[in-house]
XYZ file of C-alpha atoms in Angstrom:
688
model
C 17.175 -30.493 -2.357
C 14.346 -31.991 -3.186
C 10.118 -31.543 -4.608
C 7.067 -31.789 -2.631
C 3.691 -31.245 -3.945
C 5.898 -29.807 -7.085
C 7.472 -26.961 -4.341
C 11.289 -27.224 -4.259
C 12.177 -27.256 -0.931
C 15.301 -28.027 1.530
C 15.172 -30.126 5.496
C 15.447 -28.967 7.874
C 19.175 -31.371 8.825
C 20.797 -29.664 5.400
C 19.238 -25.763 7.362
C 21.148 -26.581 10.768
C 23.487 -29.357 10.723
C 26.815 -28.486 12.053
C 30.048 -30.356 9.629
C 32.257 -28.301 11.105
C 35.328 -30.322 13.120
C 36.406 -30.075 16.955
C 37.565 -26.631 18.108
C 36.173 -25.178 13.889
C 33.340 -22.357 14.438
C 30.185 -24.015 13.584
C 29.262 -24.394 9.576
C 25.650 -24.214 10.360
C 23.587 -22.459 7.319
C 21.429 -21.624 10.752
C 21.216 -21.871 14.299
C 18.133 -24.305 15.273
C 16.873 -20.836 17.767
C 17.375 -19.082 14.417
C 15.281 -22.051 12.804
C 12.176 -22.125 14.830
C 11.737 -18.054 15.442
C 11.928 -18.154 10.938
C 9.663 -20.600 11.144
C 7.116 -19.732 13.251
C 7.273 -15.825 12.944
C 5.597 -13.503 10.876
C 6.518 -11.619 7.951
C 8.475 -10.762 5.208
C 11.127 -13.512 6.503
C 9.087 -15.931 7.618
C 9.805 -19.488 5.736
C 7.351 -22.110 5.078
C 8.007 -25.471 6.362
C 5.269 -27.387 3.111
C 6.073 -30.884 5.103
C 6.651 -30.496 9.256
C 8.766 -33.653 10.191
C 5.929 -35.619 12.145
C 5.453 -39.813 11.267
C 7.615 -42.504 11.078
C 10.362 -41.795 8.229
C 8.710 -38.340 7.537
C 11.679 -34.609 8.309
C 10.652 -31.144 7.636
C 10.971 -29.984 4.314
C 11.428 -25.540 3.850
C 10.384 -24.048 0.738
C 13.375 -22.892 -1.619
C 12.213 -19.674 -1.996
C 10.433 -18.694 0.780
C 14.340 -18.736 2.561
C 16.005 -15.275 3.058
C 18.809 -14.200 0.756
C 21.786 -13.870 3.710
C 21.095 -17.797 4.218
C 20.722 -18.715 0.299
C 24.618 -17.154 0.042
C 25.494 -19.175 2.880
C 24.497 -22.148 1.622
C 26.158 -21.292 -1.972
C 29.648 -20.677 0.611
C 29.381 -23.816 2.001
C 29.415 -25.565 -0.393
C 31.542 -24.122 -3.635
C 32.216 -27.089 -5.566
C 29.020 -28.420 -6.421
C 27.785 -25.982 -9.239
C 24.823 -24.722 -7.572
C 23.753 -21.276 -7.330
C 20.632 -21.174 -4.993
C 20.527 -17.435 -5.439
C 19.991 -18.081 -9.183
C 17.751 -20.986 -8.324
C 15.375 -19.208 -6.145
C 15.665 -15.682 -8.626
C 13.841 -18.256 -12.147
C 11.915 -19.826 -8.898
C 9.999 -16.184 -8.288
C 10.686 -14.771 -11.549
C 8.886 -17.875 -14.030
C 6.382 -15.997 -15.382
C 3.396 -17.512 -18.621
C 5.020 -15.107 -21.627
C 1.563 -14.095 -23.467
C 2.752 -11.941 -25.534
C 4.656 -14.889 -26.882
C 1.459 -17.408 -27.168
C 0.222 -14.841 -28.943
C 2.923 -13.935 -31.413
C 3.904 -18.044 -31.751
C 0.563 -18.853 -32.845
C 0.315 -15.912 -35.490
C 3.552 -16.770 -36.915
C 3.674 -17.883 -40.205
C 6.338 -19.278 -42.469
C 7.727 -17.566 -45.893
C 8.528 -18.273 -49.192
C 7.376 -22.174 -49.524
C 5.659 -22.133 -45.913
C 3.638 -19.365 -46.262
C 0.391 -19.399 -45.083
C 2.058 -22.191 -42.086
C 1.607 -21.524 -38.919
C 3.870 -23.304 -36.378
C 2.425 -26.880 -35.098
C 0.118 -26.073 -31.536
C 3.207 -28.467 -29.509
C 5.984 -26.015 -31.018
C 3.691 -23.362 -30.298
C 3.101 -23.876 -25.966
C 7.692 -25.333 -26.430
C 8.842 -21.766 -27.604
C 6.619 -20.136 -25.064
C 7.614 -21.474 -22.793
C 11.162 -20.922 -23.508
C 10.396 -17.701 -24.348
C 9.225 -17.183 -20.147
C 11.849 -18.870 -18.851
C 14.688 -16.397 -20.798
C 12.202 -13.827 -19.844
C 13.395 -14.362 -16.215
C 17.448 -15.013 -17.159
C 16.432 -10.770 -18.808
C 14.955 -9.553 -15.895
C 18.241 -10.898 -14.160
C 20.496 -9.700 -16.446
C 18.484 -6.025 -15.480
C 18.667 -5.675 -11.947
C 22.279 -4.697 -11.164
C 22.438 -5.216 -7.670
C 20.416 -8.980 -7.180
C 22.782 -9.760 -10.062
C 25.965 -8.993 -8.463
C 24.732 -10.782 -5.332
C 24.282 -13.843 -7.120
C 27.205 -13.627 -8.542
C 29.246 -12.397 -5.545
C 30.310 -9.592 -7.205
C 32.755 -11.899 -10.099
C 31.403 -12.147 -14.022
C 28.705 -13.436 -14.861
C 29.532 -17.229 -14.338
C 27.020 -18.528 -17.214
C 28.332 -22.016 -16.242
C 25.822 -21.328 -13.167
C 23.176 -19.787 -15.004
C 22.828 -22.032 -17.152
C 22.570 -25.195 -14.518
C 20.146 -22.817 -12.345
C 17.930 -22.748 -15.645
C 18.487 -26.645 -16.441
C 17.785 -26.985 -12.835
C 13.707 -26.454 -13.803
C 13.746 -28.592 -17.134
C 10.962 -30.731 -14.792
C 9.287 -27.934 -13.318
C 8.542 -25.851 -16.667
C 8.841 -28.739 -19.528
C 11.526 -26.291 -21.209
C 13.914 -26.995 -23.920
C 16.569 -24.876 -23.634
C 20.310 -26.329 -24.543
C 21.748 -27.175 -20.708
C 25.392 -26.147 -22.476
C 26.575 -23.368 -20.898
C 27.869 -22.085 -24.311
C 25.209 -22.631 -26.261
C 22.607 -20.913 -23.739
C 25.072 -17.725 -23.724
C 24.472 -17.644 -27.546
C 20.043 -18.279 -26.777
C 20.683 -15.667 -24.974
C 22.456 -13.324 -26.739
C 20.241 -14.635 -29.661
C 17.028 -13.654 -27.555
C 17.538 -10.501 -26.889
C 19.196 -9.859 -30.233
C 15.841 -10.917 -32.685
C 12.919 -11.269 -30.058
C 10.976 -14.478 -30.359
C 12.309 -15.044 -33.843
C 15.625 -16.733 -31.911
C 13.219 -19.614 -30.989
C 12.210 -20.459 -33.891
C 13.598 -23.677 -35.854
C 15.401 -21.795 -38.008
C 15.727 -25.187 -40.267
C 12.166 -24.264 -41.425
C 11.906 -20.611 -41.829
C 13.335 -19.011 -44.931
C 13.736 -15.032 -44.915
C 15.120 -15.470 -48.475
C 12.719 -13.109 -49.614
C 13.176 -10.521 -47.508
C 15.286 -7.579 -47.537
C 15.234 -6.608 -44.857
C 15.264 -9.639 -42.060
C 14.178 -9.335 -38.692
C 18.098 -9.230 -36.964
C 18.066 -6.054 -39.446
C 14.688 -4.653 -38.602
C 15.610 -4.752 -34.631
C 19.092 -3.446 -35.362
C 17.345 -0.146 -37.368
C 15.267 -0.024 -34.292
C 18.287 0.104 -31.971
C 19.518 2.733 -33.102
C 16.322 4.791 -34.752
C 15.810 4.407 -30.256
C 19.590 6.543 -29.744
C 19.364 8.817 -27.622
C 19.311 11.400 -30.017
C 16.589 10.861 -31.911
C 18.254 10.464 -34.830
C 15.392 11.597 -38.229
C 15.145 8.130 -40.941
C 17.540 9.335 -43.154
C 20.073 9.070 -40.113
C 18.717 5.899 -39.268
C 20.025 4.611 -42.831
C 23.076 6.672 -42.756
C 24.581 5.278 -39.070
C 23.341 1.280 -39.911
C 25.693 2.193 -43.769
C 28.274 3.522 -42.410
C 28.171 -0.152 -39.887
C 27.693 -2.336 -41.852
C 30.832 -0.877 -43.915
C 32.351 -1.032 -41.023
C 33.296 2.646 -39.963
C 31.428 2.473 -37.210
C 30.682 -0.032 -33.881
C 27.800 -0.979 -32.315
C 27.052 -2.352 -28.804
C 24.934 -3.480 -26.216
C 25.682 -1.308 -23.598
C 24.550 -3.515 -20.992
C 26.876 -6.627 -22.186
C 29.478 -4.930 -23.943
C 28.643 -7.398 -26.676
C 30.583 -5.419 -29.811
C 27.603 -6.568 -32.946
C 29.277 -7.837 -35.936
C 28.461 -6.623 -39.581
C 28.762 -10.488 -41.494
C 25.380 -11.269 -38.484
C 23.160 -8.510 -41.109
C 24.615 -9.743 -44.537
C 23.079 -11.685 -46.328
C 24.886 -14.642 -49.299
C 27.788 -12.535 -47.776
C 26.807 -9.539 -49.153
C 26.283 -6.274 -47.448
C 22.281 -4.907 -47.477
C 21.808 -1.238 -48.783
C 18.930 -0.177 -47.489
C 16.682 2.485 -49.046
C 15.633 5.968 -47.588
C 11.599 5.025 -48.521
C 12.280 0.893 -46.488
C 13.668 2.523 -43.952
C 10.680 4.914 -43.605
C 8.139 1.972 -43.957
C 9.860 0.365 -40.996
C 9.817 2.758 -38.781
C 6.233 3.588 -39.296
C 4.495 0.326 -39.225
C 2.492 0.356 -35.999
C 4.088 -1.791 -34.221
C 7.297 0.017 -34.249
C 6.078 3.292 -33.580
C 4.611 1.670 -30.853
C 8.080 0.247 -29.554
C 10.111 3.591 -30.384
C 7.345 5.454 -29.025
C 7.410 4.000 -25.476
C 11.870 4.585 -25.924
C 10.998 8.488 -26.624
C 8.507 9.638 -24.591
C 8.570 9.472 -20.815
C 6.333 7.481 -18.470
C 3.511 9.737 -18.000
C 3.105 10.910 -21.874
C 3.415 7.388 -22.963
C 0.923 5.974 -20.400
C -1.310 9.265 -21.547
C -0.819 9.206 -25.433
C -0.156 5.797 -26.520
C -0.512 2.684 -23.690
C -4.071 1.520 -23.604
C -6.368 2.263 -21.184
C -9.386 0.901 -18.396
C -13.374 1.889 -19.651
C -15.653 2.451 -16.486
C -18.201 4.414 -15.586
C -19.109 5.736 -12.178
C -20.988 3.525 -9.297
C -25.125 3.513 -8.583
C -24.835 5.327 -5.187
C -23.222 7.970 -3.130
C -20.028 7.448 -0.772
C -19.676 3.367 -2.718
C -16.386 5.131 -3.358
C -14.273 8.228 -2.796
C -11.347 9.701 -4.651
C -8.950 11.660 -2.333
C -6.023 13.794 -4.723
C -3.526 17.413 -3.314
C -3.555 20.092 -6.692
C -1.891 23.631 -6.207
C -3.809 26.292 -6.655
C -3.649 28.006 -9.867
C -2.982 31.829 -8.394
C -0.519 32.648 -6.333
C 0.031 34.146 -3.223
C 2.076 36.981 -2.131
C 5.294 35.026 -1.578
C 4.907 33.330 -4.876
C 3.951 30.727 -4.462
C 0.181 28.461 -5.013
C -1.200 27.583 -1.920
C -1.708 23.895 -1.537
C -5.260 22.044 -1.844
C -6.176 18.893 -1.405
C -9.464 17.079 -2.359
C -12.682 14.344 -1.044
C -14.369 13.681 -4.011
C -17.524 11.445 -4.024
C -17.168 9.839 -7.681
C -21.328 9.195 -8.553
C -21.766 12.442 -7.210
C -18.507 14.058 -7.899
C -19.424 16.816 -4.773
C -16.290 17.784 -3.159
C -16.773 16.444 0.752
C -13.748 17.690 1.863
C -10.838 20.396 1.442
C -8.108 21.298 3.342
C -4.844 23.966 2.220
C -1.730 24.922 3.769
C 1.413 26.576 2.437
C 3.264 23.197 2.229
C 2.871 19.938 -0.121
C 2.887 17.478 3.184
C 0.802 14.852 5.476
C -0.518 17.703 7.893
C -2.280 19.216 4.645
C -4.435 15.342 3.874
C -5.414 15.014 7.029
C -6.466 18.349 7.822
C -8.844 17.243 4.429
C -9.687 13.803 6.380
C -11.231 15.305 9.616
C -12.858 18.027 7.452
C -14.809 15.535 5.226
C -15.513 13.093 8.541
C -16.699 16.786 10.499
C -18.753 16.876 7.248
C -20.072 13.260 7.296
C -20.578 13.797 11.272
C -22.824 16.736 10.820
C -25.215 15.094 8.153
C -25.654 11.807 10.032
C -24.106 9.578 6.732
C -22.209 6.618 7.559
C -18.218 5.461 6.382
C -17.456 5.598 2.752
C -17.289 1.911 1.524
C -13.836 2.471 -0.687
C -11.147 5.124 -1.294
C -9.194 5.706 -4.060
C -5.947 7.729 -2.797
C -1.991 7.899 -4.169
C 0.965 6.599 -2.611
C 3.321 9.765 -2.382
C 1.561 11.785 1.010
C -0.551 8.650 2.214
C 1.654 5.981 1.637
C 2.823 6.125 5.628
C -0.624 5.736 6.188
C -0.872 2.475 5.240
C -0.432 -0.035 8.230
C -3.462 1.768 9.880
C -5.833 5.215 8.436
C -5.494 3.668 5.885
C -5.478 -0.141 6.185
C -8.155 -2.462 4.344
C -10.896 -2.890 6.659
C -9.966 -0.658 9.902
C -11.782 2.673 8.708
C -12.702 2.129 5.063
C -13.937 -1.566 3.898
C -11.748 -1.087 0.368
C -8.519 1.067 -0.075
C -6.956 1.273 -3.702
C -3.988 2.530 -4.423
C -3.148 4.471 -7.614
C -0.297 3.670 -9.636
C 1.990 6.454 -9.618
C 2.448 9.041 -12.696
C -0.721 7.808 -13.625
C -3.549 10.808 -13.653
C -5.826 9.736 -15.722
C -6.777 6.743 -12.878
C -7.932 8.590 -9.823
C -11.566 10.156 -10.666
C -10.073 13.151 -8.022
C -7.820 14.308 -11.115
C -11.273 14.750 -13.422
C -12.723 16.213 -11.170
C -9.954 18.609 -9.943
C -10.642 20.264 -13.790
C -14.207 20.100 -13.690
C -14.207 22.103 -11.094
C -11.551 24.248 -12.260
C -13.247 24.783 -15.996
C -16.299 24.974 -14.552
C -16.487 27.923 -11.936
C -13.090 28.897 -11.498
C -12.820 29.800 -14.965
C -16.036 31.216 -14.697
C -15.196 33.217 -11.517
C -11.514 34.540 -11.637
C -8.840 35.946 -13.977
C -5.723 33.854 -15.268
C -7.083 30.734 -15.088
C -5.617 28.090 -17.604
C -2.048 26.645 -18.459
C 0.115 27.906 -21.067
C 0.846 24.771 -23.117
C -3.102 24.671 -24.489
C -4.649 24.266 -27.242
C -7.119 26.626 -27.025
C -6.382 30.173 -26.933
C -9.178 30.636 -24.236
C -8.108 28.377 -22.074
C -4.690 29.832 -21.972
C -3.976 32.965 -20.092
C -1.646 35.705 -20.569
C 1.740 35.650 -19.340
C 3.923 39.249 -20.022
C 7.762 37.901 -19.799
C 10.823 40.352 -17.819
C 14.347 40.971 -20.077
C 15.943 41.164 -17.071
C 19.127 39.232 -16.393
C 17.511 35.977 -14.728
C 15.616 36.472 -18.918
C 12.856 33.563 -16.669
C 10.825 35.801 -14.928
C 6.805 37.013 -15.518
C 4.914 39.746 -14.860
C 1.341 38.063 -12.172
C -0.397 39.146 -9.775
C -0.376 38.111 -6.533
C -3.030 37.606 -3.918
C -3.277 37.079 -0.300
C -3.187 33.724 0.833
C -6.924 33.995 2.779
C -8.268 35.428 -0.286
C -7.440 32.270 -2.206
C -9.032 30.017 0.501
C -11.331 31.752 0.875
C -12.281 32.197 -3.108
C -11.771 28.515 -3.378
C -14.036 27.175 -0.480
C -16.526 29.804 -2.350
C -16.328 27.122 -5.375
C -16.775 24.649 -3.588
C -20.080 25.551 -2.334
C -20.896 26.840 -5.929
C -19.272 23.720 -7.804
C -21.185 21.396 -5.311
C -24.983 23.030 -5.615
C -24.834 22.792 -9.694
C -26.904 20.680 -11.803
C -24.893 16.918 -12.096
C -23.301 16.720 -15.480
C -25.654 13.282 -16.002
C -28.918 14.975 -16.600
C -30.392 12.087 -18.269
C -30.233 9.478 -15.252
C -30.311 12.429 -12.995
C -32.944 15.380 -14.202
C -33.031 18.676 -12.808
C -31.152 16.860 -9.663
C -27.523 18.697 -7.892
C -24.936 17.361 -7.369
C -25.301 17.639 -3.319
C -29.350 17.026 -4.105
C -27.528 13.622 -5.692
C -24.814 12.794 -2.932
C -27.641 13.466 -0.090
C -30.399 11.326 -2.054
C -28.530 8.853 -3.685
C -26.500 7.749 -0.364
C -25.566 3.415 -0.575
C -27.650 2.066 1.751
C -25.028 -0.750 3.058
C -22.986 1.333 5.135
C -21.614 1.241 8.046
C -22.028 3.504 10.958
C -18.585 5.180 12.276
C -16.931 3.837 14.652
C -15.402 7.050 16.425
C -13.279 5.631 19.336
C -11.339 3.528 16.406
C -11.804 6.924 14.043
C -10.892 9.262 16.162
C -6.758 7.830 17.129
C -6.030 7.884 13.497
C -7.356 11.138 12.244
C -7.424 12.654 16.155
C -5.477 14.455 18.003
C -3.843 13.459 20.926
C -3.300 14.085 24.382
C -1.915 12.098 27.363
C -4.033 12.977 31.460
C -5.665 11.188 33.988
C -8.401 9.719 35.763
C -8.560 11.851 38.346
C -11.246 11.092 41.772
C -12.304 8.289 39.155
C -14.457 10.398 37.908
C -12.955 12.282 34.882
C -10.586 13.140 32.718
C -9.044 17.007 31.948
C -8.401 17.994 27.817
C -7.537 21.179 27.029
C -8.877 22.462 30.424
C -12.372 20.792 30.483
C -13.501 17.777 32.970
C -14.986 14.801 30.584
C -16.293 12.605 32.726
C -16.703 9.249 32.936
C -19.876 7.537 31.174
C -19.777 5.121 34.814
C -17.760 4.346 37.168
C -17.756 0.514 36.783
C -15.438 2.422 33.694
C -12.525 2.457 36.197
C -12.516 -1.348 36.611
C -10.835 -1.275 32.638
C -7.975 0.253 33.900
C -4.382 -1.625 35.024
C -3.214 -1.776 38.607
C -2.206 1.362 40.102
C -1.750 2.799 36.954
C -4.623 6.038 36.518
C -2.899 7.631 33.239
C -4.419 7.400 29.628
C -4.117 8.848 26.252
C -7.227 10.889 25.331
C -8.699 11.266 21.430
C -10.746 14.010 20.113
C -11.345 15.708 17.369
C -12.153 19.408 17.517
C -15.184 21.158 15.796
C -14.377 23.910 13.525
C -14.855 26.560 16.370
C -12.587 24.372 18.418
C -14.534 23.302 21.203
C -14.577 19.216 22.077
C -17.377 17.165 22.370
C -16.511 13.709 23.428
C -12.883 12.100 24.229
C -12.459 8.104 23.602
C -9.260 7.762 26.333
C -7.072 4.539 25.593
C -4.525 2.866 27.789
C -1.608 0.746 26.448
C -4.023 1.089 23.237
C -6.728 -0.852 24.522
C -10.276 1.465 24.456
C -11.528 1.962 27.867
C -14.064 4.559 28.099
C -16.138 7.296 25.645
C -16.071 10.830 27.584
C -18.274 13.114 27.570
C -18.576 17.212 28.563
C -21.082 16.816 31.717
C -20.683 20.570 31.703
C -21.444 22.366 36.024
C -24.004 24.769 37.018
C -25.058 27.297 38.912
C -25.241 26.012 42.634
C -27.198 29.426 43.224
C -31.141 28.035 43.852
C -32.990 30.578 42.725
C -30.516 31.150 39.778
C -31.132 27.327 38.262
C -32.299 27.143 34.588
C -33.309 23.779 33.180
C -29.700 23.183 31.709
C -28.001 23.749 35.857
C -30.961 21.243 36.723
C -31.046 18.495 34.401
C -26.480 19.046 34.744
C -26.893 18.526 38.921
C -29.172 15.592 37.929
C -26.768 13.976 35.490
C -23.610 14.393 38.301
C -26.145 13.002 40.995
C -26.631 10.159 38.718
C -23.229 9.747 38.665
C -22.493 9.795 42.323
C -26.024 7.734 42.494
C -24.097 4.719 40.338
C -20.533 5.020 42.172
C -21.907 4.508 46.002
C -24.207 1.418 44.268
C -21.026 0.048 43.221
C -19.166 0.815 47.105
C -21.586 -0.950 48.559
C -22.707 -3.556 46.053
C -18.617 -4.954 45.911
C -18.553 -4.391 50.120
C -15.863 -6.043 51.356
C -17.053 -9.014 54.343
C -14.524 -8.643 57.000
C -12.774 -11.476 58.569
C -10.783 -12.405 61.839
C -7.748 -14.732 62.222
C -7.862 -16.864 64.671
C -4.686 -18.332 65.719
C -4.733 -23.020 65.494
C -4.195 -23.636 68.808
C -7.404 -20.643 69.758
C -9.062 -22.701 66.873
C -8.360 -26.420 68.346
C -9.867 -24.731 72.251
C -12.996 -22.761 71.130
C -14.527 -25.934 69.292
C -14.070 -28.134 72.821
C -14.949 -25.983 74.487
C -17.970 -23.059 72.761
C -21.095 -24.982 71.604
C -21.227 -25.698 68.161
C -24.884 -24.307 68.040
C -22.655 -20.749 68.503
C -20.752 -20.474 66.430
C -23.327 -21.053 63.328
C -23.707 -17.656 61.442
C -26.397 -15.200 61.960
C -30.118 -15.145 60.231
C -28.579 -12.157 57.516
C -32.215 -11.330 56.965
C -31.779 -9.088 60.471
C -29.100 -6.028 61.071
C -29.387 -6.307 65.044
C -28.176 -10.181 63.995
C -25.442 -9.310 62.206
C -24.033 -7.503 64.602
C -24.212 -9.464 67.572
C -22.330 -12.377 65.274
C -19.648 -9.925 64.661
C -19.243 -9.895 68.791
C -18.305 -13.786 68.127
C -15.705 -12.520 65.704
C -14.100 -10.769 68.486
C -10.519 -12.394 70.090
C -11.484 -11.579 73.620
C -15.123 -12.682 73.498
C -14.349 -15.416 72.141
C -12.055 -15.966 74.763
C -14.386 -15.023 77.846
C -16.631 -17.857 76.413
C -13.385 -20.185 76.883
C -12.647 -19.313 80.696
C -16.291 -19.133 81.603
C -16.674 -23.017 80.039
C -14.192 -24.114 82.660
């Protein structure tokens, strides 16, 4: 392997060379055809050729990081005695990221005692930050059990290979970690136990003034983070028992036992008071670290982790946000109906909604269809950006929800992060501004304010987990929610300082983004519409749901495949089930937009203006068809054998064979005689 423009590469020859002896199976890493396929294809397994094998002395180089893992395993097996683990090298190359937290830690670190206030030299800050970044990649590998198993090929951790793989990138990253496997293992374990402090030169650090050094502090935090969430006095008891050798403490990942002597000071155990434990457990940073271990991700994210600070856009339809929810009241089957809403972020209006008894993709698609019916009914354009979740929508990522397909921008929200989705905020606003006012039993049992907690009456039966609740008819709950949506949309906009006297719906209609693009129904309906297979009949129409939809022009039949009249028709029924137009595709290619031309009354005395208009439109189609046939009229020809052609050329005057004047229809008929074989033969005989 070699570097080319700071990219680790392997040559085409090394990948495809067969070193096996005659009669033995090939031991090439990949075949030549495989190489060509992987370097010319697309997708996740495409290999990146950073230098083609063109020009004098050049040979093709492939980026190591782009080679699929199954071939990396073959490389390791082919060269087992060279101490080179390409899987580890590739892992560290892909997972090395500069550690900004380490850079900040080293820049604020100050030496203690006689060196108090003295900071780490800038060059050492850079060096130790790089070392921390490399060790982070190593720790990440230990945490990825599946990758670790593949890299070690099911064996125990091979520190020789680990140290060699990291040392290979010494020149590229500039780290100063020792290449000795034993010393490297020691540094990794120390870094896991002490963090960034393990990288600080111990010859310059003197923590003798601290009763609780970094190692002891990390041990206390590890004890406090046990699954039982021990109190501070229990943490002190467990720490004292460990120091005295009564209990053992080990690393659950590596299985390494901690040694009490490593936490002694001047060869003696360090005992701590409960107040000292309390102080260290309540240090601001330590509290954050403990909360991360003790809380679920959702609670930690909502209560401790920092969040983004945003403001709404200026125009409506610049961004819409979609989300599902359970309606707050239960249906007669004891289950809450599922709802899906589409909100305009600027106005807060519900612009699309759907309901179902199950939380599935049909619920999402019904909401999208309802939203576009609203958009089409009001003559609006396509929203610029849509914000969705992964749970129900990820299967549409390569179609409807692909950025640029229907919506110019698509934002995928992180899972379990409800505060990120604007729709979550609007759900709450709708619930407590309208639903709670109109219906009983709206709220949550765990909320702080009693006015938001519904009354729950427990049933003391053998299950001891049932409550008396009023149940409602499913259709009634849906009708109530639609009425709530209409009331919510027509309430005053909450930002009256910016939109004085305007309702949410007025803001939606009057503040529309002027740069939006119109709806491409032919494309949109392919993603959200109904689909049926049909055929073009009489070069005129296709039939969908018992209705004939006419081609826009007879010329459109020329877009069909040869001798293939089968097409797929996409359409979106109105809320009453009627279909206005269908969009036909063949082999995933758009053909035409077909509309229902209607039928007219053939009794002249009963015809209305609408009947006469339909008759005229149908007659226009027929005229267009007749003109197409006439314009494409095929010229008649006669096949003359070679010997007859020679006889005619020798006997018939040249002027006889001249084409007639096409301006005269009569002359055109006369000319047809000369294209008749028998007539030509008779003229030839007369000449003799």
